[in-house]
Structures are given as C-alpha cells and as structure tokens.
XYZ file of C-alpha atoms in Angstrom:
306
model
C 4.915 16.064 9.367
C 5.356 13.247 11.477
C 4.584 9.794 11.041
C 1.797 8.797 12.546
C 0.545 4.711 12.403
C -2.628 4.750 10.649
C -5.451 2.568 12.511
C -2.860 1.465 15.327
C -5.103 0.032 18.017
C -7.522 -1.468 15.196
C -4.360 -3.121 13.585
C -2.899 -4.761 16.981
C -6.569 -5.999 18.378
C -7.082 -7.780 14.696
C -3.093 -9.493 14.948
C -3.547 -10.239 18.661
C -7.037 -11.953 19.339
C -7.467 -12.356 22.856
C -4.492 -9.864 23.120
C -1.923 -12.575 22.821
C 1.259 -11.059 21.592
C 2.613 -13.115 18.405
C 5.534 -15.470 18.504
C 6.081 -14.637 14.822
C 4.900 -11.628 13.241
C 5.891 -9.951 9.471
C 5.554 -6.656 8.929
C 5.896 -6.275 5.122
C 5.602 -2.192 5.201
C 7.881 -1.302 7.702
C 8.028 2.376 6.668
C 8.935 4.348 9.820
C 8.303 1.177 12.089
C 5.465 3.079 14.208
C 2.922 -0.390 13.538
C 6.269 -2.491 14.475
C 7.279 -0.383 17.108
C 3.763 -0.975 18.775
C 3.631 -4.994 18.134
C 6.596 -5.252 19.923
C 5.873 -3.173 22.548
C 3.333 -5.191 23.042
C 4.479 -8.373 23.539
C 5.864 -9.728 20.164
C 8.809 -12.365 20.451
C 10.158 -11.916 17.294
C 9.497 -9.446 14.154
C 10.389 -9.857 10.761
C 9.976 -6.129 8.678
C 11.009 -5.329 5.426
C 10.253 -2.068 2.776
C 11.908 -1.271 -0.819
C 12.905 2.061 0.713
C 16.236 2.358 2.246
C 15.320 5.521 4.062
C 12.527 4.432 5.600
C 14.782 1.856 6.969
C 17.276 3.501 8.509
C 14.193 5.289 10.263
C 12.662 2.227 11.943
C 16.095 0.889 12.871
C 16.372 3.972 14.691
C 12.104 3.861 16.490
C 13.041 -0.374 16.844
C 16.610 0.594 18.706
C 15.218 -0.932 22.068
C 13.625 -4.283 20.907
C 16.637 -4.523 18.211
C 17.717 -8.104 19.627
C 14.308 -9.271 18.463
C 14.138 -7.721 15.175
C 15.022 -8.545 11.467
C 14.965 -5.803 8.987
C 15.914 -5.824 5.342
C 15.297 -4.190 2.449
C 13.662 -5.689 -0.185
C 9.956 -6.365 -1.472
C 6.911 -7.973 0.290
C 7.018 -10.574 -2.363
C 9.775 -12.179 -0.692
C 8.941 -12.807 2.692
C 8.625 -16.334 2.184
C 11.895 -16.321 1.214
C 13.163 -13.802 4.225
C 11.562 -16.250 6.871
C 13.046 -19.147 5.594
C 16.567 -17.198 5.872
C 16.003 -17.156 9.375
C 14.144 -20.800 9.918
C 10.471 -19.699 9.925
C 8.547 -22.130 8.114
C 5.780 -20.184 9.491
C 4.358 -17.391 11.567
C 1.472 -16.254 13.258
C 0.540 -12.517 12.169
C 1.476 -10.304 9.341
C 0.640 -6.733 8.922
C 0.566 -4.964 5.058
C 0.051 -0.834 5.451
C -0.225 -0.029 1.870
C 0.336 3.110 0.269
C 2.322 6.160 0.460
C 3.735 7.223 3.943
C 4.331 10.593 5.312
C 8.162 10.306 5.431
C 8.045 9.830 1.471
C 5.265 11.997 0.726
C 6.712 15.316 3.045
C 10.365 14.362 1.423
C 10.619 17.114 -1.500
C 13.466 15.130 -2.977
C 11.090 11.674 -3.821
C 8.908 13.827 -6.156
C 5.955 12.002 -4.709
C 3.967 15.204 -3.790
C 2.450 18.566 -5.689
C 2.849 20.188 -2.456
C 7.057 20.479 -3.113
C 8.662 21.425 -6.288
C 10.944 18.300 -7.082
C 12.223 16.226 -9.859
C 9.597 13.855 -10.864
C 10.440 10.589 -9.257
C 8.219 8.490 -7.083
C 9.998 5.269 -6.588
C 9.476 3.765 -3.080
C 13.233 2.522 -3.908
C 14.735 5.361 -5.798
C 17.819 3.317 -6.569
C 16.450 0.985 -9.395
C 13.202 0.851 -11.700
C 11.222 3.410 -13.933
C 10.626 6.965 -12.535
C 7.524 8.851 -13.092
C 9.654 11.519 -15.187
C 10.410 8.174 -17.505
C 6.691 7.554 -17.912
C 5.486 11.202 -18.116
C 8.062 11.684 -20.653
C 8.194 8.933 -23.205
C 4.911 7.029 -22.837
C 3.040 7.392 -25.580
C -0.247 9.158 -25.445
C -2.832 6.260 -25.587
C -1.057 4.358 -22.805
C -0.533 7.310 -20.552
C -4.475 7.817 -21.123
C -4.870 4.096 -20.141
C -2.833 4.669 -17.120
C -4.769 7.985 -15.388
C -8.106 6.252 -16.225
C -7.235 3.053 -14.621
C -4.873 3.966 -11.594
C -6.356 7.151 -10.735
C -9.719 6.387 -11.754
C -9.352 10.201 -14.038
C -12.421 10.614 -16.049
C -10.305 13.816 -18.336
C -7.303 11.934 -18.226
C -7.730 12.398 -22.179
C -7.319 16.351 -21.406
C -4.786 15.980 -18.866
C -2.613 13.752 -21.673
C -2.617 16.189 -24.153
C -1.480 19.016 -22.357
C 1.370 16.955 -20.724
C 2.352 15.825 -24.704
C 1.841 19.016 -25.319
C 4.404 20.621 -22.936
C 6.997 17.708 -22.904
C 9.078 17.547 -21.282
C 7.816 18.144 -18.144
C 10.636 17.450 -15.446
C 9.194 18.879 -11.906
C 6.172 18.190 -9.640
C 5.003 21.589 -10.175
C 5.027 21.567 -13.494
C 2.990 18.464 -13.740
C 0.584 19.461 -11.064
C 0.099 23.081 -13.210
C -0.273 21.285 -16.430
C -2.941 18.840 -14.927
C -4.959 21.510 -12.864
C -4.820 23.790 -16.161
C -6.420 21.036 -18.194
C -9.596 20.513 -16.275
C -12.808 22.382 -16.242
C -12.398 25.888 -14.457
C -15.923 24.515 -12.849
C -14.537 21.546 -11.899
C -11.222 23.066 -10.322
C -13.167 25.701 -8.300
C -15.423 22.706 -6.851
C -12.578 20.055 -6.196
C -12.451 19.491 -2.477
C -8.779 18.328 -3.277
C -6.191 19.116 -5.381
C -6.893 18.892 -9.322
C -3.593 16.327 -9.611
C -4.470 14.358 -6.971
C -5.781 11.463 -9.159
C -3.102 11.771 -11.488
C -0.205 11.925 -9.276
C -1.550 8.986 -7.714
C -2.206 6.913 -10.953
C 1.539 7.706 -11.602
C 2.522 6.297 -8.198
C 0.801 3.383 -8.660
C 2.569 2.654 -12.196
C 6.140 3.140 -11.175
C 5.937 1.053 -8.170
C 3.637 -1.777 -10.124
C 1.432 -1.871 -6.944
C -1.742 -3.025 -7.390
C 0.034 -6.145 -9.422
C 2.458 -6.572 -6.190
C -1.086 -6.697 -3.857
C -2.358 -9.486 -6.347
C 0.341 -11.283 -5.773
C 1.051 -11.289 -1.957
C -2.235 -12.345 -0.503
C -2.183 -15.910 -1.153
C 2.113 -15.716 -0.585
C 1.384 -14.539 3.094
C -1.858 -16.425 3.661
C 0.117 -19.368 2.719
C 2.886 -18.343 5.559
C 0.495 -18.174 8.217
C 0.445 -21.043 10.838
C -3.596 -22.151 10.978
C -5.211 -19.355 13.068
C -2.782 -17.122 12.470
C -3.938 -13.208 10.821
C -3.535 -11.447 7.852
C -4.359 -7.370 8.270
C -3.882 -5.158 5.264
C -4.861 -1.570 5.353
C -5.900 0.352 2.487
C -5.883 3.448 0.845
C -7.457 3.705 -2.123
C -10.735 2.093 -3.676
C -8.521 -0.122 -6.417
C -6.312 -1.284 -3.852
C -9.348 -2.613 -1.230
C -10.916 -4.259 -4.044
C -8.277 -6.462 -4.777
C -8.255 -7.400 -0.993
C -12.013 -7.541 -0.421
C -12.383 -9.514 -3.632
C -9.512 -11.780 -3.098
C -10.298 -12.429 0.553
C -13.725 -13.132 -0.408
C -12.937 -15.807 -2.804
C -10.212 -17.860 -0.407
C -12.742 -17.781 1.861
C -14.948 -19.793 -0.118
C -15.524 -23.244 -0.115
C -16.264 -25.082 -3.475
C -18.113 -28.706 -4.294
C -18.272 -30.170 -6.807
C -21.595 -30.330 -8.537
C -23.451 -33.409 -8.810
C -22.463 -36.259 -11.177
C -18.709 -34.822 -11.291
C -17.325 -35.816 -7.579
C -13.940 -36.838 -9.318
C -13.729 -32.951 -9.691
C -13.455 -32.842 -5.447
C -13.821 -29.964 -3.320
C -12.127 -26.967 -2.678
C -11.924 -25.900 1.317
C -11.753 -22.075 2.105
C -7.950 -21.248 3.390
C -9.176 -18.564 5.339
C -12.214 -16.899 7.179
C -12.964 -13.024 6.893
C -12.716 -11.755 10.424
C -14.941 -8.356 9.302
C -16.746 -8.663 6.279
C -16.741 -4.663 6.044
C -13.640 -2.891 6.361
C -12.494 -0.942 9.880
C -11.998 2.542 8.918
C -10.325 5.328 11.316
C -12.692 7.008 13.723
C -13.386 10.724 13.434
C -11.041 12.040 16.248
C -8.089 9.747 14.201
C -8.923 11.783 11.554
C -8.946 14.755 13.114
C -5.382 13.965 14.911
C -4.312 12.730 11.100
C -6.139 14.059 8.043
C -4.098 11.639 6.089
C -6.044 8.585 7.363
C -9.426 9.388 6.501
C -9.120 7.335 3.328
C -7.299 4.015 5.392
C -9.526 1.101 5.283
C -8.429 -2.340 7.470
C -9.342 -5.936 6.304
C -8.876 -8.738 8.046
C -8.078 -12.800 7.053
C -7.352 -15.692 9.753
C -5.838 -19.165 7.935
C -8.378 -22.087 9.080
C-alpha cells in the first residue's frame, strides 16, 4: 500500500498560520517524508527530519530529492532534536511536526513482523538494528508482566487468557502464530462480533513495549516546546487513545498558568509556555477515510509557545 500523509492539509494550516511557510521546521517522524515533502513544497526554508528507521530514510531521501539542498536528515530518535539543531546552529525554530505511530511502509513490510496480516518473524522495532524485539518479550517475559503489558498498552481486558495460551505454546516465533494463539483465546462470541482483528490490541500493546513509546511522547513535549521560537507550533498527530492522552493532558497543563495562593507570594507564579490552538483534537474527514482506512483513528493537537 502506499504511503499516504495522514491529515496533510490539517497538519500544514496548523504549522503555517496565515500560510506563512516556516524558516525552521522539525519533522521528528520523517517516515516516508510525504508531511516533509508537502512543508517544503510549500514554502519551507529549511527542514530538519529525523526517524529510528533506516528504511524509512532512504525512502524520504528519495520523495525530498528536489528540495535536498534544504534538507537535513538523520537517523536517530526524536529525543534528540535539540541536540540535531544545535549540530547545525539552530538555537531555535519555528514549527515541528510529530506523526506518531506505525506507518504503512513498516506495517505492509512482511519482514518487520509488525503486522498479523504477513507471516514474519516476530520483530517490531522501528530500528531493527538495536533494542528488544517483540519475539524477546513474547518469549521470556514472565507471565504477570506480559499480563501487565496487554492490559496497559493495548488496553486488553482477556489479556489474562491471551497470556496463558502464549506461555502455553512458547515459543511462539511468527506473526501468525501469535495472531492464532491470541484470536483462539478469546470468546468465540467475542471473535464473531470483533469489527477488527482479535490481535489487534495485542499486537499493538507489543509495539508499544519494544519501541518504549508512550515513555518517548512523555518526554518530547516539553523538549520541542522548549525549541520553539515564541509563536512558533507544535502539531502531533495521534493514533491511539493512550498516546492522545499524554498530549491532551500534557498540553493542557503547560498551558496553564499558576499563582501562588494567598499569604505564600515567595512561592511566585508559574506562566503557561504555551496556548492550545484547538482544545479538541482535528480528526480526518470522512472522504480521508474513505481514500485511507488507516487514518480513521489519527487525531491532530495543536500547541503555539507564548
């Protein structure tokens, strides 16, 4: 399948206001470059893009081949921008765009082990070089903290069920196997009602695990907020609920301002570092969906420094 730039138009109105094209923008999840690709095209001086996975990067070299005198891309984590910019004499920039998630080129890639759909080695590291693959943690976690793990990341209410058969049948070395294992553990009721498939929690609880994500979103928010000139944009799109409440309820709270209480002035204030351009988040429109099934989940937030 190919890649298609979830919530394009939505993403480039919310880091151009007033459709001025950014002197400085960071795209953190380059993937297949489509978002970068577009920024660019639209005016952007000078783009900064990084993503953990090395073949994802050779494929927006190849969709950024035109504007490639006004492009930087690395590999490497989101957590470093900071340090990225200041490699190239940024002490600060006016947009940066964080598209979450899985993207099509890993999920449709049999060989990442990301997907049910192919029958792969389990795998699922965004950069399948270093780190702990899911076959690691399907194989050797012990039960209680691989129950943990589907209830929390996948938000899997028989993750108990689904753990015992995958203890059960260890080990358990291909997607197909897992997926089997997992479907054949739930309610035959359940199954027949699912509108998707019976693993998709799971497999997605797994993701999250090996590639420590939700910790990584935690982290960059104030990292990028604190990069941004005043006035310049933060957009992060979603795709699952645990993700967008980390960014709803951390952009909520550095939007806040804080005084003290009376009687204790010598604890000061605390300003709000940012204001919440949409207070609910943009989410594709039906004939997106339509065009791409895989955005109907995508969910856009929006910060601007003050």
């Amino acid at each position: 399948m190919t890649h298609i730039p979830v919530l394009l138009d939505e993403a480039l109105q919310a880091l151009m206001p007033g459709g001025k094209a950014p002197s400085r923008v960071i795209d953190g999840t380059l993937g297949a470059g489509g978002h970068s690709k577009a920024l660019l095209d639209a005016g952007a001086e000078r783009l900064l893009g990084c993503d953990l996975d090395a073949q994802a990067l050779h494929t927006a070299r190849q969709a950024l081949q035109e504007h490639i005198g006004r492009t930087h891309l690395l590999q490497g984590s989101y957590l470093r921008m900071r340090e990225y910019a200041q490699e190239l004499g940024w002490d600060a920039v006016d947009a940066i765009l964080l598209d979450l998630g899985l993207s099509s080129l890993q999920l449709d890639d049999p060989a990442r082990g990301f997907s049910f759909r192919h029958d792969a080695r389990l795998d699922m590291r965004f950069d399948n070089a270093s780190g702990t693959s899911a076959n690691d943690i399907v194989n050797t976690m012990p039960a209680e903290e691989l129950t943990r793990l589907l209830f929390r990341y996948g938000e899997e209410r028989h993750a108990r069920r689904i753990v015992r058969a995958i203890v059960a049948a260890r080990p358990v070395c291909t997607t197909r196997d897992l997926a089997e294992l997992v479907a054949a553990a739930l309610p035959a009721g359940l199954r027949r009602s699912m509108r998707v498939h019976p693993a998709t929690r799971s497999f997605q609880a797994l993701r999250i695990a090996v590639n420590d994500e939700l910790a990584a979103v935690e982290q960059i928010i104030p990292i990028a907020v604190d990069l941004l000139r005043s006035g310049g944009r933060l957009a992060i799109i979603s795709f699952h609920s645990l993700e967008d409440r980390i960014v709803k309820q951390t952009f909520r709270e550095m939007a806040r301002s804080l005084t003290a209480p009376p009687g204790m002035a010598s604890l000061g204030s605390k300003r709000a570092s940012i204001r919440l351009v949409n207070r609910k988040p943009i989410t594709p429109s039906q004939a997106e969906i339509q065009q791409n099934p895989r955005s109907r989940s995508a969910k856009l937030r929006i910060a601007e420094k003050v």
